[in-house]
Amino acid sequence: MKIQPTKKTKFIFITGGVLSSLGKGLAAAAIGSLLESRGMTVTFQKLDPYINVDPGTMNPFQHGEVYVTDDGAETDLDMGHYERYTNAVMAQINNYTSGRIYYSVIMKERRGEYLGGTVQVIPHITDEIKRAVLQLDGTVDVAIIEIGGTIGDIEGLPFVEAIRQLRGDLGREYTLFIHLTLVPYIKTAGEVKTKPTQHSVKELLASGIQPDILMCRTEVPLNADLKKKIALFCNVEPESVITAIDVDSIYEVPLRLHEEGVDDRILEKLGIWTGAPHIRPWQELVHKIKNPKHTVTIGITGKYVDLKESYKSLHEALVHGGIANEARVELKYISADELESGGGIEQLEECDGILVPGGFGSRGTEGKIRAITHARQNRVPFFGICLGMQLAVVEFARNIAKLEGAHSTELDPGTPYPVIYLMKEWFDFRTGKTEVRDENSDMGGTLRLGAYPCRLIPGTLAARAYGEEEISERHRHRYEFNNEFRERLEEAGLVVSGTSPDETLVEIVELDDHPWFLGCQFHPEFKSKPMKPHPLFRDFIRAALEARQAQKERA
Ligand code: GLN
């Protein structure tokens, strides 16, 4: 494959060793934020070794949240870290899986593009990977490429081979290899162990990659002697051995890495000259997080109560809402199944605000609806997101508008009042086409995905939160508010506060005679950042704080 580098973009490749879940995505995001703080432009790419074409069809239990981008890509949750820590905007080209790479190679083969040749992992798959990476060449100063999985995994090999080749193609001054490993602390011995790191670097060397910088995840700071030892065995300079210490808040990571000099090392090795870093905003942020003036408890009623990774962005957006209000947000996951079987009310009573997040499938539905009834009747601030909004509409229809048995057709196809249903035909603003779909359409194809404009009705909670008339938010759902019931529900008191510009899609609903009750069809959590908390999360947390205050005064 012929490569003509633009000589504008430098590439940092991040691999992981020893074991997974060391926080490679966070490390990549933090490095991006440090480079931005020095005036550089950055972007990211995640290369995931699994065979699914994208994580859209994967169970969040296994893979964590599916993160949605403006352009409607269903991506790995690391995209969320990248966007939260930097100004980079992620899209389809920022996340590739083995499946997607193979898919395009196989399509080419079927079209006869390989002219009768034997199609092989090297060079055809590796070239396709390189092509994917090089799409970023010329777009920014630094592109940070994260290789999913752990060095030594069979399935990651083509990616490792591709980045090895890229060093040759692009040149030393345009490429940098960072390897993230674990330096475990062994309690009984009272010391940290470097052997796993040595082994993992050896494994990387066997693939032809000598790391330039080692980032070592550890519970205790590595002293100079240890760094020297690791440096010696792994063939790097002692200054290039970076302690990646465990932190209380993930937003401390940029600061800790900066103290270790990681940005200096990167810039030096890539031959980049920049001004001094502007890390004040991160210091102020961490100070705020660590010194909250208030505490607030938010109950989340969902299907995946056990696995925080499934609600990554949601969790972060709530933390951001807390930051905006100088509050620490305590999250209480309440099992919808438990509520469904009649228990758990006392848990709801301990919450200052209740949130029903997005979800698919019927498990725990009646439990979630019970949580919504509780919030509505007891004037507890309520925030419904996607499925949470749909169920708020169902709850209102059943209990206030007296449409007995009202439901979403996703959850009860035979409901007499399908207040949430599958819109057969709708005009897609994003594609400029009228989309047609029904129950038999291809599963993935029928989702409304990505950013859509929404017009807000002045004077509503939504309009006051955003302070704007038209907004854009990201969607990932099939079912929609059924306009056939709009008048009846509005007459009964439901406030439609946001719609698509042509008014065919209801995007936000609220209640008037309630301190704060709002449901939105989109996922605002994908656009919240610690430095720029999302207005809906900010206002929801504020309302919850006020509710807590009022409760205290009554007591
Ligand atoms: N299951 C619902 C739908 O498809 C909601 C999806 C979601 O919450 N993301 O419309």
Coordinates of C-alpha atoms and ligand atoms in Angstrom, one line a residue:
M1 CA 0.0 0.0 0.0
K2 CA 1.4 3.3 -1.1
I3 CA 1.3 6.0 1.7
Q4 CA 1.7 9.7 1.2
P5 CA 1.8 11.2 4.7
T6 CA 0.5 14.8 5.0
K7 CA 3.3 15.4 7.5
K8 CA 0.8 17.4 9.5
T9 CA -0.6 14.9 11.9
K10 CA 1.5 13.0 14.5
F11 CA 0.1 9.6 15.6
I12 CA 0.2 8.3 19.2
F13 CA -0.7 4.6 19.4
I14 CA -1.8 3.3 22.8
T15 CA -1.7 -0.4 23.6
G16 CA -2.5 -2.2 26.8
G17 CA -0.8 -5.0 28.6
V18 CA -1.2 -7.5 31.4
L19 CA -5.0 -7.3 31.7
S20 CA -7.9 -5.4 30.4
S21 CA -9.9 -2.6 32.2
L22 CA -6.7 -0.7 33.0
G23 CA -8.3 2.5 31.8
K24 CA -6.7 2.9 28.4
G25 CA -9.6 4.9 27.1
L26 CA -9.3 7.3 30.0
A27 CA -5.6 7.5 29.6
A28 CA -6.0 8.3 25.9
A29 CA -8.6 11.0 26.7
A30 CA -6.5 12.5 29.4
I31 CA -3.5 12.7 27.1
G32 CA -5.7 14.4 24.5
S33 CA -6.9 16.9 27.1
L34 CA -3.3 17.7 28.1
L35 CA -2.3 18.2 24.4
E36 CA -5.3 20.5 23.9
S37 CA -4.3 22.4 27.0
R38 CA -1.1 23.2 25.1
G39 CA -2.9 24.5 22.1
M40 CA -2.9 21.4 19.9
T41 CA -5.8 20.0 18.1
V42 CA -6.5 16.3 18.7
T43 CA -8.7 13.5 17.6
F44 CA -9.0 9.9 18.5
Q45 CA -9.7 6.5 17.1
K46 CA -10.5 3.2 18.8
L47 CA -9.6 0.0 17.1
D48 CA -11.6 -2.8 18.6
P49 CA -10.6 -6.4 17.9
Y50 CA -14.0 -8.1 18.2
I51 CA -16.0 -9.3 15.2
N52 CA -19.2 -7.4 15.7
V53 CA -19.3 -4.7 13.0
D54 CA -20.2 -2.2 15.7
P55 CA -21.2 -2.5 19.4
G56 CA -24.8 -1.7 18.5
T57 CA -26.0 -5.3 18.8
M58 CA -24.0 -6.1 21.9
N59 CA -25.5 -6.6 25.3
P60 CA -24.5 -3.6 27.5
F61 CA -23.9 -6.2 30.3
Q62 CA -20.9 -7.5 28.3
H63 CA -19.7 -4.5 26.6
G64 CA -20.9 -1.5 28.6
E65 CA -22.8 1.4 27.1
V66 CA -23.2 1.9 23.4
Y67 CA -22.2 5.5 22.8
V68 CA -23.9 7.4 20.0
T69 CA -22.3 10.1 18.0
D70 CA -23.8 13.1 16.1
D71 CA -23.5 11.2 12.8
G72 CA -25.4 8.3 14.2
A73 CA -22.6 5.8 14.8
E74 CA -23.1 3.3 17.6
T75 CA -19.7 3.2 19.1
D76 CA -17.5 2.0 22.0
L77 CA -17.9 3.8 25.3
D78 CA -14.4 5.2 25.0
M79 CA -15.7 7.6 22.4
G80 CA -17.6 9.1 25.4
H81 CA -14.4 9.7 27.4
Y82 CA -12.7 11.2 24.3
E83 CA -15.6 13.7 23.8
R84 CA -15.9 14.5 27.5
Y85 CA -12.2 15.3 28.0
T86 CA -11.6 17.2 24.8
N87 CA -13.2 19.3 22.0
A88 CA -12.8 16.4 19.5
V89 CA -16.1 15.4 17.9
M90 CA -16.4 11.6 17.4
A91 CA -18.0 10.1 14.3
Q92 CA -18.2 6.8 12.5
I93 CA -14.6 7.1 11.3
N94 CA -13.3 7.2 14.9
N95 CA -14.3 3.6 15.8
Y96 CA -13.4 0.5 13.9
T97 CA -13.9 -3.1 14.8
S98 CA -12.2 -6.2 13.3
G99 CA -15.7 -7.0 12.0
R100 CA -16.0 -3.7 10.1
I101 CA -12.5 -4.0 8.7
Y102 CA -13.1 -7.6 7.5
Y103 CA -16.5 -6.7 6.2
S104 CA -15.2 -4.1 3.9
V105 CA -12.3 -6.3 2.7
I106 CA -14.8 -9.1 2.0
M107 CA -17.1 -6.7 0.1
K108 CA -14.2 -5.6 -2.0
E109 CA -13.3 -9.2 -2.7
R110 CA -16.8 -9.9 -3.9
R111 CA -16.7 -6.9 -6.1
G112 CA -13.6 -8.3 -7.7
E113 CA -11.4 -5.5 -6.5
Y114 CA -8.4 -7.8 -5.7
L115 CA -8.2 -8.8 -9.3
G116 CA -8.0 -12.5 -8.7
G117 CA -5.4 -12.3 -5.9
T118 CA -5.4 -14.3 -2.7
V119 CA -6.9 -12.1 0.0
Q120 CA -4.8 -12.4 3.2
V121 CA -4.5 -10.9 6.7
I122 CA -1.2 -9.4 5.6
P123 CA -1.4 -7.2 3.5
H124 CA -5.1 -6.9 2.8
I125 CA -6.6 -6.7 6.3
T126 CA -3.6 -4.7 7.6
D127 CA -3.8 -2.3 4.7
E128 CA -7.5 -1.8 5.4
I129 CA -6.7 -1.0 9.0
K130 CA -4.0 1.4 7.9
R131 CA -6.4 3.1 5.5
A132 CA -8.8 3.5 8.4
V133 CA -6.2 5.1 10.6
L134 CA -4.8 7.3 7.9
Q135 CA -8.3 8.9 7.3
L136 CA -7.3 11.1 10.3
D137 CA -4.0 12.2 8.7
G138 CA -4.1 15.9 8.1
T139 CA -7.2 16.6 10.1
V140 CA -5.5 17.5 13.4
D141 CA -2.1 18.0 15.0
V142 CA -2.2 14.8 17.0
A143 CA -4.3 11.7 16.5
I144 CA -4.5 9.3 19.4
I145 CA -5.2 5.7 18.3
E146 CA -6.2 3.3 21.0
I147 CA -6.0 -0.5 20.3
G148 CA -8.7 -2.4 22.2
G149 CA -7.9 -5.5 24.2
T150 CA -4.6 -6.7 25.6
I151 CA -1.3 -7.3 23.9
G152 CA -1.0 -11.0 23.3
D153 CA -4.6 -11.5 22.3
I154 CA -4.8 -13.5 19.1
E155 CA -7.6 -11.3 17.7
G156 CA -5.7 -8.1 18.2
L157 CA -2.7 -9.1 16.1
P158 CA -3.6 -7.5 12.7
F159 CA -4.1 -4.2 14.5
V160 CA -0.7 -4.5 16.2
E161 CA 0.9 -5.4 12.9
A162 CA -0.7 -2.5 11.1
I163 CA 0.5 0.1 13.6
R164 CA 4.0 -1.5 13.5
Q165 CA 4.0 -0.9 9.8
L166 CA 2.7 2.6 10.2
R167 CA 5.8 3.6 12.1
G168 CA 7.9 2.7 9.1
D169 CA 5.4 4.4 6.7
L170 CA 5.1 7.6 8.6
G171 CA 8.5 7.9 10.2
R172 CA 9.7 8.0 13.8
E173 CA 9.0 11.7 14.3
Y174 CA 5.4 11.1 13.4
T175 CA 4.6 8.1 15.5
L176 CA 4.8 7.3 19.2
F177 CA 4.0 4.1 21.0
I178 CA 2.6 4.2 24.5
H179 CA 2.0 1.0 26.4
L180 CA -0.2 0.9 29.5
T181 CA 0.5 -1.8 32.0
L182 CA -0.2 -2.9 35.5
V183 CA 2.3 -2.8 38.3
P184 CA 0.5 -4.6 41.1
Y185 CA 1.0 -4.0 44.7
I186 CA 1.4 -7.3 46.6
K187 CA 0.1 -6.7 50.2
T188 CA 1.8 -9.7 51.8
A189 CA 5.2 -8.7 50.4
G190 CA 4.5 -5.0 50.9
E191 CA 6.0 -4.2 47.5
V192 CA 5.0 -3.6 43.9
K193 CA 5.9 -6.1 41.2
T194 CA 7.3 -5.2 37.8
K195 CA 7.4 -8.7 36.3
P196 CA 4.0 -8.5 34.5
T197 CA 5.1 -5.3 32.9
Q198 CA 8.3 -6.8 31.7
H199 CA 6.5 -9.8 30.2
S200 CA 4.0 -7.6 28.5
V201 CA 6.7 -5.4 26.9
K202 CA 8.4 -8.6 25.8
E203 CA 5.2 -9.7 24.1
L204 CA 4.9 -6.3 22.4
L205 CA 8.6 -6.5 21.3
A206 CA 7.8 -9.9 19.8
S207 CA 5.3 -8.1 17.5
G208 CA 8.0 -5.7 16.5
I209 CA 7.0 -2.8 18.6
Q210 CA 9.3 -1.1 21.1
P211 CA 7.2 1.2 23.3
D212 CA 8.5 4.8 23.7
I213 CA 6.6 5.5 26.9
L214 CA 5.3 3.1 29.6
M215 CA 2.3 4.1 31.7
C216 CA 2.1 2.0 34.8
R217 CA -1.2 1.7 36.5
T218 CA -0.5 1.3 40.2
E219 CA -1.9 1.8 43.7
V220 CA 1.3 3.4 45.0
P221 CA 3.6 5.9 43.3
L222 CA 6.6 4.3 41.7
N223 CA 9.9 5.6 43.1
A224 CA 13.0 6.5 41.1
D225 CA 14.5 3.1 41.7
L226 CA 11.5 1.2 40.5
K227 CA 11.3 3.4 37.4
K228 CA 14.9 2.7 36.7
K229 CA 14.4 -1.0 37.0
I230 CA 11.4 -1.0 34.7
A231 CA 13.3 1.2 32.3
L232 CA 16.2 -1.2 32.2
F233 CA 14.2 -4.3 31.6
C234 CA 11.9 -2.7 29.1
N235 CA 14.4 -0.7 27.2
V236 CA 13.0 2.8 27.8
E237 CA 14.4 5.8 29.6
P238 CA 13.5 6.1 33.3
E239 CA 11.8 9.5 32.5
S240 CA 9.5 7.6 30.1
V241 CA 8.2 5.4 32.8
I242 CA 5.1 7.2 34.0
T243 CA 3.1 6.4 37.2
A244 CA -0.6 6.2 36.4
I245 CA -1.8 6.2 39.9
D246 CA -5.3 5.2 41.0
V247 CA -7.4 8.3 41.6
D248 CA -10.7 9.1 43.4
S249 CA -12.2 11.1 40.5
I250 CA -11.5 10.2 36.9
Y251 CA -11.2 13.9 36.2
E252 CA -8.0 13.9 38.2
V253 CA -6.2 11.7 35.6
P254 CA -5.0 14.6 33.4
L255 CA -3.5 16.4 36.4
R256 CA -1.8 13.3 37.8
L257 CA -0.4 12.4 34.4
H258 CA 0.8 16.0 33.9
E259 CA 2.6 15.9 37.2
E260 CA 4.4 12.8 35.9
G261 CA 5.5 14.8 32.9
V262 CA 3.7 12.6 30.3
D263 CA 2.8 15.6 28.1
D264 CA 6.4 16.9 28.2
R265 CA 7.7 13.4 27.2
I266 CA 5.2 13.0 24.3
L267 CA 6.0 16.5 22.9
E268 CA 9.7 16.0 23.2
K269 CA 9.6 12.6 21.5
L270 CA 7.4 13.8 18.7
G271 CA 9.5 17.0 18.3
I272 CA 6.6 19.3 18.9
W273 CA 7.1 22.8 20.4
T274 CA 4.2 24.3 22.3
G275 CA 3.6 26.9 25.0
A276 CA 3.1 26.1 28.6
P277 CA 0.1 24.0 29.4
H278 CA -3.1 25.7 30.5
I279 CA -4.3 23.2 33.1
R280 CA -6.0 25.7 35.4
P281 CA -9.5 24.6 34.3
W282 CA -8.7 21.0 35.3
Q283 CA -7.4 22.1 38.6
E284 CA -10.5 24.1 39.3
L285 CA -12.7 21.3 38.2
V286 CA -11.1 18.8 40.5
H287 CA -11.2 21.3 43.4
K288 CA -14.9 21.6 42.8
I289 CA -15.4 17.9 42.7
K290 CA -13.5 17.3 45.8
N291 CA -15.0 20.1 47.9
P292 CA -18.8 19.9 47.3
K293 CA -21.0 22.1 49.4
H294 CA -24.1 19.8 49.1
T295 CA -25.0 16.2 48.7
V296 CA -28.0 14.9 46.7
T297 CA -29.2 11.4 46.2
I298 CA -30.5 10.3 42.8
G299 CA -32.3 7.0 42.3
I300 CA -31.9 5.3 39.0
T301 CA -34.5 2.7 38.1
G302 CA -33.3 0.5 35.3
K303 CA -32.8 -2.9 34.0
Y304 CA -29.0 -2.9 34.4
V305 CA -28.6 -2.0 38.0
D306 CA -25.6 -4.1 38.6
L307 CA -23.3 -2.8 36.0
K308 CA -22.3 0.9 36.1
E309 CA -20.5 0.5 32.8
S310 CA -23.9 0.1 31.1
Y311 CA -24.8 3.7 32.1
K312 CA -21.4 5.3 31.8
S313 CA -22.4 8.6 30.1
L314 CA -25.5 8.9 32.3
H315 CA -23.4 8.4 35.4
E316 CA -21.0 11.0 34.3
A317 CA -23.7 13.5 33.2
L318 CA -25.2 13.3 36.7
V319 CA -21.8 14.0 38.2
H320 CA -21.5 17.0 35.9
G321 CA -25.0 18.2 37.0
G322 CA -23.6 18.0 40.5
I323 CA -20.5 20.0 39.6
A324 CA -22.7 22.7 38.2
N325 CA -24.5 22.9 41.6
E326 CA -21.5 22.3 43.8
A327 CA -23.0 19.1 44.9
R328 CA -21.9 15.5 45.3
V329 CA -24.3 13.2 43.6
E330 CA -24.9 9.9 45.2
L331 CA -26.3 7.4 42.9
K332 CA -28.7 4.8 44.1
Y333 CA -29.5 2.0 41.6
I334 CA -32.9 0.7 42.3
S335 CA -33.9 -2.6 40.7
A336 CA -37.0 -2.2 38.5
D337 CA -37.6 -5.9 39.0
E338 CA -37.8 -5.4 42.7
L339 CA -40.2 -2.5 42.3
E340 CA -42.3 -4.6 40.0
S341 CA -42.7 -7.3 42.5
G342 CA -43.9 -4.7 45.0
G343 CA -40.8 -3.9 47.0
G344 CA -38.3 -1.1 47.0
I345 CA -40.6 1.8 47.8
E346 CA -38.6 2.8 50.8
Q347 CA -35.6 3.0 48.5
L348 CA -37.4 5.5 46.3
E349 CA -38.3 7.5 49.4
E350 CA -34.7 8.0 50.2
C351 CA -34.1 9.7 46.8
D352 CA -34.1 13.5 46.2
G353 CA -34.6 12.9 42.5
I354 CA -35.6 9.9 40.3
L355 CA -34.3 9.0 36.9
V356 CA -35.5 6.3 34.5
P357 CA -32.9 5.8 31.9
G358 CA -33.0 4.4 28.3
G359 CA -33.5 0.8 27.7
F360 CA -34.9 -1.9 25.5
G361 CA -37.2 -4.8 26.2
S362 CA -40.0 -5.2 28.8
R363 CA -38.1 -6.4 31.9
G364 CA -39.1 -4.4 34.9
T365 CA -41.4 -2.1 33.0
E366 CA -44.1 -2.0 35.6
G367 CA -41.5 -1.3 38.2
K368 CA -40.2 1.7 36.3
I369 CA -43.8 2.9 35.9
R370 CA -44.2 2.6 39.7
A371 CA -41.2 4.8 40.2
I372 CA -42.6 7.4 37.9
T373 CA -46.0 7.4 39.7
H374 CA -44.1 7.8 43.0
A375 CA -42.2 10.8 41.6
R376 CA -45.3 12.4 40.1
Q377 CA -47.5 12.0 43.2
N378 CA -44.8 12.9 45.7
R379 CA -43.5 15.9 43.7
V380 CA -40.1 14.3 43.6
P381 CA -38.0 15.7 40.6
F382 CA -38.2 13.3 37.8
F383 CA -36.0 12.9 34.7
G384 CA -37.0 10.3 32.0
I385 CA -34.6 9.5 29.2
C386 CA -35.7 7.8 26.0
L387 CA -37.5 4.7 27.4
G388 CA -37.9 6.7 30.6
M389 CA -39.7 9.4 28.7
Q390 CA -41.9 6.9 26.9
L391 CA -42.9 5.3 30.2
A392 CA -43.6 8.7 31.7
V393 CA -46.1 9.2 28.8
V394 CA -47.6 5.7 29.5
E395 CA -47.9 6.5 33.2
F396 CA -49.6 9.8 32.5
A397 CA -51.9 8.3 29.9
R398 CA -53.0 5.5 32.3
N399 CA -53.3 7.4 35.5
I400 CA -54.2 11.0 34.6
A401 CA -55.8 10.7 31.1
K402 CA -57.5 7.5 32.2
L403 CA -56.6 5.5 29.1
E404 CA -56.6 2.2 30.9
G405 CA -54.1 -0.2 29.5
A406 CA -52.2 2.5 27.6
H407 CA -48.7 1.3 26.6
S408 CA -45.9 1.3 24.2
T409 CA -46.4 -1.2 21.4
E410 CA -42.8 -2.3 22.0
L411 CA -43.9 -3.6 25.4
D412 CA -47.5 -4.5 24.7
P413 CA -48.3 -4.9 21.0
G414 CA -52.0 -5.4 21.8
T415 CA -52.5 -2.3 23.9
P416 CA -55.8 -0.5 23.3
Y417 CA -54.1 2.9 23.6
P418 CA -50.7 2.8 21.8
V419 CA -49.4 6.1 23.1
I420 CA -45.9 5.1 22.1
Y421 CA -45.7 3.3 18.8
L422 CA -43.6 2.5 15.7
M423 CA -44.0 5.4 13.3
K424 CA -44.4 3.8 9.9
E425 CA -43.3 6.8 7.9
W426 CA -41.4 9.8 9.0
F427 CA -39.3 12.5 7.4
D428 CA -35.7 12.1 8.4
F429 CA -34.0 15.5 8.7
R430 CA -30.6 14.0 8.8
T431 CA -30.9 12.1 5.6
G432 CA -33.5 14.3 3.9
K433 CA -35.5 11.3 3.1
T434 CA -38.8 9.8 4.2
E435 CA -38.0 6.7 6.2
V436 CA -40.4 3.8 6.1
R437 CA -40.3 1.0 8.7
D438 CA -42.4 -1.6 10.3
E439 CA -42.2 -4.5 12.7
N440 CA -40.6 -6.7 10.1
S441 CA -37.8 -4.3 9.1
D442 CA -34.2 -5.2 9.8
M443 CA -33.5 -4.8 13.5
G444 CA -30.7 -2.3 13.4
G445 CA -31.9 -0.4 10.4
T446 CA -35.0 0.9 12.0
L447 CA -33.5 2.9 14.8
R448 CA -33.5 6.6 14.8
L449 CA -29.9 7.3 15.4
G450 CA -27.7 10.4 15.9
A451 CA -28.3 14.1 16.2
Y452 CA -31.7 15.6 15.4
P453 CA -32.8 19.2 15.8
C454 CA -35.5 20.0 18.3
R455 CA -37.6 23.1 18.7
L456 CA -38.4 24.2 22.3
I457 CA -41.6 25.8 23.4
P458 CA -40.8 29.1 25.2
G459 CA -41.5 29.2 29.0
T460 CA -41.2 25.5 29.5
L461 CA -38.6 23.8 31.8
A462 CA -36.7 22.7 28.7
A463 CA -36.6 26.2 27.1
R464 CA -35.5 27.7 30.4
A465 CA -32.8 25.1 30.9
Y466 CA -31.3 25.5 27.4
G467 CA -31.9 29.2 27.0
E468 CA -32.2 28.5 23.3
E469 CA -35.1 27.9 20.9
E470 CA -33.5 25.2 18.8
I471 CA -31.2 22.5 20.1
S472 CA -29.7 19.4 18.7
E473 CA -29.5 16.1 20.7
R474 CA -28.7 12.5 20.0
H475 CA -31.1 9.7 19.6
R476 CA -31.1 5.9 19.7
H477 CA -34.6 4.4 19.6
R478 CA -37.3 2.9 17.4
Y479 CA -40.5 3.9 19.0
E480 CA -42.1 7.4 19.1
F481 CA -44.8 9.4 20.8
N482 CA -48.1 8.7 19.0
N483 CA -49.6 12.0 17.8
E484 CA -53.0 10.5 17.6
F485 CA -53.1 10.9 21.4
R486 CA -51.4 14.2 21.6
E487 CA -54.5 16.3 22.0
R488 CA -56.1 14.1 24.6
L489 CA -52.9 14.0 26.7
E490 CA -52.3 17.7 26.4
E491 CA -55.9 18.4 27.5
A492 CA -55.2 16.2 30.5
G493 CA -52.2 18.4 31.4
L494 CA -49.2 16.9 29.7
V495 CA -46.9 19.6 28.3
V496 CA -45.2 18.9 25.0
S497 CA -42.2 21.2 25.3
G498 CA -40.0 20.1 22.4
T499 CA -40.7 18.8 19.0
S500 CA -39.0 18.2 15.7
P501 CA -39.0 21.5 13.6
D502 CA -41.9 20.1 11.5
E503 CA -43.7 19.2 14.7
T504 CA -44.2 15.6 13.7
L505 CA -42.0 14.1 16.4
V506 CA -42.6 14.8 20.1
E507 CA -39.2 15.0 21.7
I508 CA -39.8 16.4 25.2
V509 CA -42.7 16.2 27.6
E510 CA -43.2 17.9 31.0
L511 CA -45.7 18.3 33.8
D512 CA -46.9 21.8 34.8
D513 CA -47.9 21.3 38.4
H514 CA -44.8 19.6 39.5
P515 CA -41.4 21.1 40.7
W516 CA -39.5 19.3 37.9
F517 CA -40.8 16.5 35.8
L518 CA -39.3 16.1 32.3
G519 CA -38.9 13.3 29.8
C520 CA -36.9 13.5 26.6
Q521 CA -36.9 11.1 23.7
F522 CA -33.1 11.8 23.1
H523 CA -30.1 11.0 25.2
P524 CA -28.7 14.2 26.6
E525 CA -26.1 12.4 28.6
F526 CA -24.0 11.9 25.5
K527 CA -23.4 15.6 25.2
S528 CA -22.5 16.5 28.8
K529 CA -19.0 17.4 29.7
P530 CA -17.4 18.1 33.1
M531 CA -16.4 21.6 31.9
K532 CA -19.8 22.1 30.3
P533 CA -22.5 20.3 32.3
H534 CA -25.6 19.6 30.3
P535 CA -28.4 22.1 31.1
L536 CA -31.1 19.4 31.7
F537 CA -28.8 17.5 34.2
R538 CA -27.8 20.8 35.8
D539 CA -31.5 21.8 36.3
F540 CA -32.6 18.3 37.4
I541 CA -29.9 18.2 40.1
R542 CA -30.8 21.7 41.1
A543 CA -34.4 20.7 41.5
A544 CA -33.4 17.6 43.5
L545 CA -31.3 19.8 45.8
E546 CA -34.2 22.1 46.3
A547 CA -36.4 19.2 47.1
R548 CA -33.9 17.9 49.6
Q549 CA -33.8 21.4 51.2
A550 CA -37.5 21.6 51.4
Q551 CA -37.7 18.1 52.9
K552 CA -35.2 19.1 55.6
E553 CA -37.1 22.3 56.5
R554 CA -40.3 20.2 56.9
A555 CA -38.6 17.7 59.1
Ligands
GLN1 N1 -36.8 0.8 23.6 C1 -37.2 2.1 23.3 C2 -37.2 2.4 21.8 O1 -36.7 1.6 21.0 C3 -36.3 3.1 23.9 C4 -34.9 3.0 23.5 C5 -34.0 3.8 24.4 O2 -34.3 4.0 25.6 N2 -32.8 4.0 24.0 O3 -37.8 3.3 21.3

